[in-house]
PDB file of C-alpha atoms in Angstrom:
ATOM      1  CA  MET A  38      80.382 -49.701 -88.239  1.00 53.00           C
ATOM      2  CA  THR A  39      78.996 -52.827 -89.944  1.00 62.00           C
ATOM      3  CA  GLU A  40      82.530 -54.166 -90.472  1.00 66.00           C
ATOM      4  CA  ASP A  41      83.303 -53.573 -86.778  1.00 83.00           C
ATOM      5  CA  LYS A  42      80.207 -55.497 -85.736  1.00 87.00           C
ATOM      6  CA  THR A  43      80.891 -58.348 -88.166  1.00 88.00           C
ATOM      7  CA  ALA A  44      84.448 -58.823 -86.884  1.00 89.00           C
ATOM      8  CA  LEU A  45      83.289 -58.607 -83.287  1.00 91.00           C
ATOM      9  CA  ARG A  46      80.554 -61.190 -83.875  1.00 92.00           C
ATOM     10  CA  SER A  47      83.115 -63.579 -85.371  1.00 92.00           C
ATOM     11  CA  ASP A  48      85.433 -63.164 -82.376  1.00 93.00           C
ATOM     12  CA  LEU A  49      82.612 -63.670 -79.871  1.00 95.00           C
ATOM     13  CA  LEU A  50      81.247 -66.748 -81.648  1.00 94.00           C
ATOM     14  CA  ALA A  51      84.755 -68.237 -81.795  1.00 95.00           C
ATOM     15  CA  ALA A  52      85.185 -67.667 -78.044  1.00 96.00           C
ATOM     16  CA  ARG A  53      81.836 -69.364 -77.378  1.00 96.00           C
ATOM     17  CA  ALA A  54      82.886 -72.330 -79.510  1.00 96.00           C
ATOM     18  CA  ARG A  55      85.941 -72.810 -77.261  1.00 96.00           C
ATOM     19  CA  LEU A  56      83.763 -73.334 -74.169  1.00 95.00           C
ATOM     20  CA  THR A  57      83.309 -76.953 -73.165  1.00 93.00           C
ATOM     21  CA  PRO A  58      79.820 -78.456 -72.854  1.00 91.00           C
ATOM     22  CA  ASP A  59      80.355 -78.642 -69.081  1.00 91.00           C
ATOM     23  CA  GLU A  60      81.247 -74.934 -68.927  1.00 93.00           C
ATOM     24  CA  ARG A  61      78.126 -74.047 -70.920  1.00 91.00           C
ATOM     25  CA  THR A  62      75.919 -76.242 -68.724  1.00 90.00           C
ATOM     26  CA  ALA A  63      77.313 -74.728 -65.528  1.00 93.00           C
ATOM     27  CA  ALA A  64      76.856 -71.201 -66.903  1.00 95.00           C
ATOM     28  CA  GLY A  65      73.258 -71.960 -67.885  1.00 94.00           C
ATOM     29  CA  ARG A  66      72.487 -73.257 -64.398  1.00 95.00           C
ATOM     30  CA  LEU A  67      73.914 -70.132 -62.725  1.00 96.00           C
ATOM     31  CA  LEU A  68      72.045 -67.841 -65.129  1.00 96.00           C
ATOM     32  CA  ARG A  69      68.783 -69.727 -64.520  1.00 96.00           C
ATOM     33  CA  ASP A  70      69.138 -69.526 -60.741  1.00 97.00           C
ATOM     34  CA  THR A  71      69.828 -65.781 -60.852  1.00 97.00           C
ATOM     35  CA  VAL A  72      66.859 -64.990 -63.094  1.00 97.00           C
ATOM     36  CA  LEU A  73      64.431 -67.165 -61.135  1.00 97.00           C
ATOM     37  CA  THR A  74      65.126 -65.231 -57.923  1.00 96.00           C
ATOM     38  CA  LEU A  75      64.618 -61.779 -59.448  1.00 97.00           C
ATOM     39  CA  PRO A  76      61.548 -59.977 -58.074  1.00 96.00           C
ATOM     40  CA  GLU A  77      60.505 -59.224 -61.659  1.00 96.00           C
ATOM     41  CA  ALA A  78      60.589 -62.943 -62.497  1.00 97.00           C
ATOM     42  CA  GLU A  79      58.853 -64.013 -59.294  1.00 96.00           C
ATOM     43  CA  MET A  80      56.009 -61.550 -59.863  1.00 96.00           C
ATOM     44  CA  ALA A  81      55.719 -61.921 -63.638  1.00 97.00           C
ATOM     45  CA  GLY A  82      52.493 -63.337 -65.007  1.00 97.00           C
ATOM     46  CA  THR A  83      54.025 -63.513 -68.479  1.00 98.00           C
ATOM     47  CA  VAL A  84      57.681 -63.814 -69.493  1.00 98.00           C
ATOM     48  CA  ALA A  85      58.862 -63.510 -73.097  1.00 98.00           C
ATOM     49  CA  ALA A  86      62.086 -65.436 -73.585  1.00 98.00           C
ATOM     50  CA  TYR A  87      64.008 -67.347 -76.226  1.00 96.00           C
ATOM     51  CA  VAL A  88      65.068 -70.948 -76.745  1.00 96.00           C
ATOM     52  CA  SER A  89      68.845 -71.102 -76.769  1.00 93.00           C
ATOM     53  CA  VAL A  90      70.630 -73.085 -79.470  1.00 90.00           C
ATOM     54  CA  GLY A  91      74.232 -74.065 -80.088  1.00 91.00           C
ATOM     55  CA  THR A  92      76.749 -72.276 -77.912  1.00 94.00           C
ATOM     56  CA  GLU A  93      74.322 -69.651 -76.568  1.00 94.00           C
ATOM     57  CA  PRO A  94      73.959 -69.455 -72.778  1.00 93.00           C
ATOM     58  CA  ALA A  95      71.445 -72.218 -72.070  1.00 92.00           C
ATOM     59  CA  THR A  96      67.852 -71.134 -71.426  1.00 95.00           C
ATOM     60  CA  GLN A  97      65.951 -74.428 -71.664  1.00 94.00           C
ATOM     61  CA  SER A  98      66.057 -75.156 -67.929  1.00 95.00           C
ATOM     62  CA  LEU A  99      65.021 -71.549 -67.215  1.00 97.00           C
ATOM     63  CA  LEU A 100      62.027 -71.819 -69.556  1.00 97.00           C
ATOM     64  CA  PHE A 101      61.026 -75.115 -67.973  1.00 97.00           C
ATOM     65  CA  ALA A 102      61.355 -73.773 -64.400  1.00 97.00           C
ATOM     66  CA  LEU A 103      59.290 -70.655 -65.188  1.00 98.00           C
ATOM     67  CA  TRP A 104      56.618 -72.775 -66.872  1.00 97.00           C
ATOM     68  CA  LYS A 105      56.499 -75.310 -64.022  1.00 97.00           C
ATOM     69  CA  ARG A 106      55.885 -72.597 -61.461  1.00 96.00           C
ATOM     70  CA  GLY A 107      52.902 -71.326 -63.414  1.00 97.00           C
ATOM     71  CA  THR A 108      54.371 -68.416 -65.375  1.00 97.00           C
ATOM     72  CA  TYR A 109      52.971 -67.957 -68.876  1.00 97.00           C
ATOM     73  CA  VAL A 110      56.052 -68.197 -71.106  1.00 98.00           C
ATOM     74  CA  LEU A 111      56.148 -66.822 -74.643  1.00 98.00           C
ATOM     75  CA  VAL A 112      58.834 -67.945 -77.089  1.00 98.00           C
ATOM     76  CA  PRO A 113      59.457 -66.657 -80.607  1.00 97.00           C
ATOM     77  CA  ARG A 114      58.857 -68.008 -84.076  1.00 96.00           C
ATOM     78  CA  LEU A 115      60.904 -66.303 -86.801  1.00 94.00           C
ATOM     79  CA  LEU A 116      58.768 -64.806 -89.560  1.00 94.00           C
ATOM     80  CA  PRO A 117      59.879 -64.693 -93.220  1.00 93.00           C
ATOM     81  CA  ASP A 118      60.473 -60.919 -92.969  1.00 94.00           C
ATOM     82  CA  GLY A 119      62.772 -61.379 -89.948  1.00 92.00           C
ATOM     83  CA  ASP A 120      60.242 -60.165 -87.381  1.00 95.00           C
ATOM     84  CA  LEU A 121      59.239 -62.376 -84.443  1.00 96.00           C
ATOM     85  CA  ASP A 122      55.855 -63.914 -83.753  1.00 97.00           C
ATOM     86  CA  TRP A 123      55.174 -65.381 -80.303  1.00 98.00           C
ATOM     87  CA  ALA A 124      53.499 -68.514 -78.980  1.00 98.00           C
ATOM     88  CA  SER A 125      53.226 -70.197 -75.597  1.00 98.00           C
ATOM     89  CA  TYR A 126      55.845 -72.585 -74.293  1.00 97.00           C
ATOM     90  CA  GLU A 127      54.177 -75.722 -72.962  1.00 97.00           C
ATOM     91  CA  GLY A 128      57.237 -77.748 -72.021  1.00 95.00           C
ATOM     92  CA  PRO A 129      60.122 -79.162 -74.097  1.00 93.00           C
ATOM     93  CA  GLU A 130      57.730 -81.205 -76.251  1.00 94.00           C
ATOM     94  CA  SER A 131      56.090 -77.986 -77.465  1.00 95.00           C
ATOM     95  CA  LEU A 132      59.179 -77.058 -79.505  1.00 95.00           C
ATOM     96  CA  GLU A 133      60.145 -78.148 -83.020  1.00 94.00           C
ATOM     97  CA  PRO A 134      63.117 -77.490 -85.315  1.00 93.00           C
ATOM     98  CA  GLY A 135      62.754 -74.283 -87.347  1.00 89.00           C
ATOM     99  CA  ARG A 136      64.849 -72.344 -89.830  1.00 84.00           C
ATOM    100  CA  PHE A 137      68.527 -71.572 -89.097  1.00 83.00           C
ATOM    101  CA  GLY A 138      68.730 -74.327 -86.492  1.00 86.00           C
ATOM    102  CA  LEU A 139      66.243 -72.628 -84.183  1.00 90.00           C
ATOM    103  CA  LEU A 140      63.794 -74.398 -81.897  1.00 93.00           C
ATOM    104  CA  GLU A 141      60.346 -72.864 -82.278  1.00 95.00           C
ATOM    105  CA  PRO A 142      56.960 -73.254 -80.579  1.00 96.00           C
ATOM    106  CA  THR A 143      54.317 -75.557 -81.986  1.00 96.00           C
ATOM    107  CA  GLU A 144      51.456 -73.770 -80.191  1.00 96.00           C
ATOM    108  CA  PRO A 145      49.248 -71.284 -82.122  1.00 96.00           C
ATOM    109  CA  VAL A 146      51.027 -67.971 -82.694  1.00 96.00           C
ATOM    110  CA  ARG A 147      49.704 -64.829 -81.042  1.00 96.00           C
ATOM    111  CA  GLY A 148      51.236 -62.163 -83.285  1.00 96.00           C
ATOM    112  CA  PRO A 149      54.314 -59.915 -83.058  1.00 97.00           C
ATOM    113  CA  GLU A 150      52.485 -57.594 -80.634  1.00 97.00           C
ATOM    114  CA  ALA A 151      52.107 -60.379 -78.043  1.00 97.00           C
ATOM    115  CA  ILE A 152      55.451 -59.365 -76.504  1.00 97.00           C
ATOM    116  CA  ARG A 153      53.677 -56.248 -75.195  1.00 97.00           C
ATOM    117  CA  SER A 154      51.922 -58.452 -72.607  1.00 97.00           C
ATOM    118  CA  ALA A 155      55.201 -59.636 -71.045  1.00 97.00           C
ATOM    119  CA  ASP A 156      56.146 -58.504 -67.529  1.00 98.00           C
ATOM    120  CA  LEU A 157      59.772 -59.565 -68.145  1.00 98.00           C
ATOM    121  CA  VAL A 158      61.641 -59.994 -71.434  1.00 98.00           C
ATOM    122  CA  ILE A 159      64.755 -62.155 -71.864  1.00 98.00           C
ATOM    123  CA  VAL A 160      66.614 -61.687 -75.148  1.00 97.00           C
ATOM    124  CA  PRO A 161      69.732 -63.199 -76.704  1.00 96.00           C
ATOM    125  CA  ALA A 162      72.953 -61.239 -77.148  1.00 96.00           C
ATOM    126  CA  LEU A 163      76.511 -61.942 -78.183  1.00 96.00           C
ATOM    127  CA  ALA A 164      77.674 -59.143 -75.887  1.00 96.00           C
ATOM    128  CA  VAL A 165      76.309 -56.270 -73.807  1.00 96.00           C
ATOM    129  CA  SER A 166      78.062 -52.998 -72.959  1.00 95.00           C
ATOM    130  CA  SER A 167      78.206 -51.222 -69.623  1.00 92.00           C
ATOM    131  CA  THR A 168      75.430 -48.909 -70.837  1.00 92.00           C
ATOM    132  CA  GLY A 169      73.133 -51.680 -72.077  1.00 95.00           C
ATOM    133  CA  ALA A 170      74.015 -51.633 -75.769  1.00 94.00           C
ATOM    134  CA  ARG A 171      73.303 -55.117 -77.114  1.00 95.00           C
ATOM    135  CA  LEU A 172      75.124 -56.866 -79.937  1.00 93.00           C
ATOM    136  CA  GLY A 173      72.890 -59.439 -81.606  1.00 90.00           C
ATOM    137  CA  ARG A 174      73.392 -61.678 -84.604  1.00 85.00           C
ATOM    138  CA  GLY A 175      72.679 -58.882 -87.076  1.00 81.00           C
ATOM    139  CA  GLY A 176      69.207 -59.755 -88.304  1.00 85.00           C
ATOM    140  CA  GLY A 177      67.422 -57.007 -86.369  1.00 88.00           C
ATOM    141  CA  SER A 178      64.658 -59.348 -85.145  1.00 93.00           C
ATOM    142  CA  TYR A 179      65.099 -58.488 -81.487  1.00 95.00           C
ATOM    143  CA  ASP A 180      65.573 -54.782 -82.160  1.00 93.00           C
ATOM    144  CA  ARG A 181      62.072 -54.833 -83.664  1.00 94.00           C
ATOM    145  CA  ALA A 182      60.688 -56.886 -80.776  1.00 96.00           C
ATOM    146  CA  LEU A 183      62.289 -54.656 -78.118  1.00 96.00           C
ATOM    147  CA  ALA A 184      60.804 -51.577 -79.781  1.00 95.00           C
ATOM    148  CA  ARG A 185      57.384 -52.936 -78.698  1.00 96.00           C
ATOM    149  CA  VAL A 186      58.345 -53.327 -75.023  1.00 96.00           C
ATOM    150  CA  ALA A 187      57.314 -50.584 -72.577  1.00 95.00           C
ATOM    151  CA  GLU A 188      60.094 -48.661 -70.811  1.00 93.00           C
ATOM    152  CA  SER A 189      58.873 -49.919 -67.439  1.00 95.00           C
ATOM    153  CA  ILE A 190      59.521 -53.575 -68.350  1.00 97.00           C
ATOM    154  CA  LEU A 191      62.845 -55.196 -67.449  1.00 97.00           C
ATOM    155  CA  THR A 192      64.690 -56.514 -70.499  1.00 98.00           C
ATOM    156  CA  ILE A 193      67.582 -58.876 -69.750  1.00 97.00           C
ATOM    157  CA  ALA A 194      70.300 -60.412 -71.923  1.00 97.00           C
ATOM    158  CA  PRO A 195      72.025 -63.516 -70.521  1.00 97.00           C
ATOM    159  CA  VAL A 196      75.712 -63.540 -71.540  1.00 97.00           C
ATOM    160  CA  TYR A 197      78.903 -65.300 -70.511  1.00 97.00           C
ATOM    161  CA  ASP A 198      81.205 -63.434 -68.125  1.00 95.00           C
ATOM    162  CA  THR A 199      83.571 -62.192 -70.851  1.00 95.00           C
ATOM    163  CA  GLU A 200      80.679 -60.842 -72.939  1.00 96.00           C
ATOM    164  CA  LEU A 201      79.830 -57.981 -70.590  1.00 95.00           C
ATOM    165  CA  VAL A 202      82.145 -55.327 -72.039  1.00 94.00           C
ATOM    166  CA  ASP A 203      82.827 -51.613 -71.652  1.00 93.00           C
ATOM    167  CA  VAL A 204      81.810 -50.432 -75.129  1.00 91.00           C
ATOM    168  CA  LEU A 205      80.079 -51.826 -78.211  1.00 92.00           C
ATOM    169  CA  PRO A 206      79.442 -50.285 -81.626  1.00 85.00           C
ATOM    170  CA  ALA A 207      75.810 -49.169 -81.765  1.00 81.00           C
ATOM    171  CA  GLU A 208      73.592 -47.739 -84.488  1.00 82.00           C
ATOM    172  CA  PRO A 209      70.401 -45.681 -84.095  1.00 78.00           C
ATOM    173  CA  HIS A 210      68.105 -48.668 -84.723  1.00 80.00           C
ATOM    174  CA  ASP A 211      69.849 -50.821 -82.104  1.00 84.00           C
ATOM    175  CA  ARG A 212      67.698 -51.350 -79.020  1.00 92.00           C
ATOM    176  CA  PRO A 213      69.491 -51.586 -75.682  1.00 94.00           C
ATOM    177  CA  VAL A 214      68.588 -53.850 -72.789  1.00 96.00           C
ATOM    178  CA  ARG A 215      68.000 -52.686 -69.229  1.00 97.00           C
ATOM    179  CA  ALA A 216      70.077 -55.444 -67.641  1.00 97.00           C
ATOM    180  CA  ALA A 217      72.479 -58.277 -68.330  1.00 97.00           C
ATOM    181  CA  VAL A 218      73.005 -61.431 -66.332  1.00 97.00           C
ATOM    182  CA  THR A 219      76.312 -63.297 -66.201  1.00 97.00           C
ATOM    183  CA  PRO A 220      77.183 -66.601 -64.529  1.00 96.00           C
ATOM    184  CA  SER A 221      79.685 -65.085 -62.080  1.00 95.00           C
ATOM    185  CA  GLY A 222      78.429 -61.515 -61.725  1.00 94.00           C
ATOM    186  CA  GLY A 223      74.687 -62.123 -61.518  1.00 95.00           C
ATOM    187  CA  LEU A 224      72.347 -59.335 -62.614  1.00 96.00           C
ATOM    188  CA  VAL A 225      73.748 -55.989 -63.710  1.00 96.00           C
ATOM    189  CA  ARG A 226      71.203 -53.207 -64.187  1.00 96.00           C
ATOM    190  CA  PHE A 227      72.057 -50.314 -66.492  1.00 94.00           C
ATOM    191  CA  THR A 228      71.205 -46.710 -65.727  1.00 79.00           C
ATOM    192  CA  GLY A 229      72.857 -45.080 -68.744  1.00 55.00           C
ATOM    193  CA  THR A 230      70.867 -43.064 -71.245  1.00 43.00           C
ATOM    194  CA  GLU A 231      71.141 -45.858 -73.838  1.00 44.00           C
ATOM    195  CA  ALA A 232      69.473 -48.373 -71.558  1.00 44.00           C
ATOM    196  CA  GLY A 233      66.577 -46.052 -70.854  1.00 42.00           C
ATOM    197  CA  ALA A 234      65.831 -45.650 -74.546  1.00 41.00           C
TER     198      ALA A 234
END
């Protein structure tokens, strides 16, 4: 199982590296526009999200747009044990370089449990299956964070079009998402048993 995931991660990261900057920018814009029009995003008082880096689907303009319209945005800071702490996003200047090339918040942290206050949660993924199984980078940080999110809260993974797949290897500790959003397909909600977990 671990070998399957490792090989799959390598393939997915290589495919992302082949995208041009223009393709990534266009994808990020489409993803942002889809998320901003979701009822869950329009009504959310608090959104927990992540700051994209490298070849990930871009989230910076989404974070900025949510913040500008008055949504309280939480972004993560990676803890030494691999768990995630959360602090408020107060615009692009409120981010600083962190470990592993991440951009992290400079505001005071609110603790790993702060994600429980979010009305919408946006998490990174390398791929998502048709039942909501999510393939991350392998550190388990977001599996731990998602375990704190109530079942009634929408959890979304933005991915490129080719990263919404039929099946992914999943282990018992892997936490699914309730939806994925792709540049061309928009939002896809999952109703499978995995996604309800």
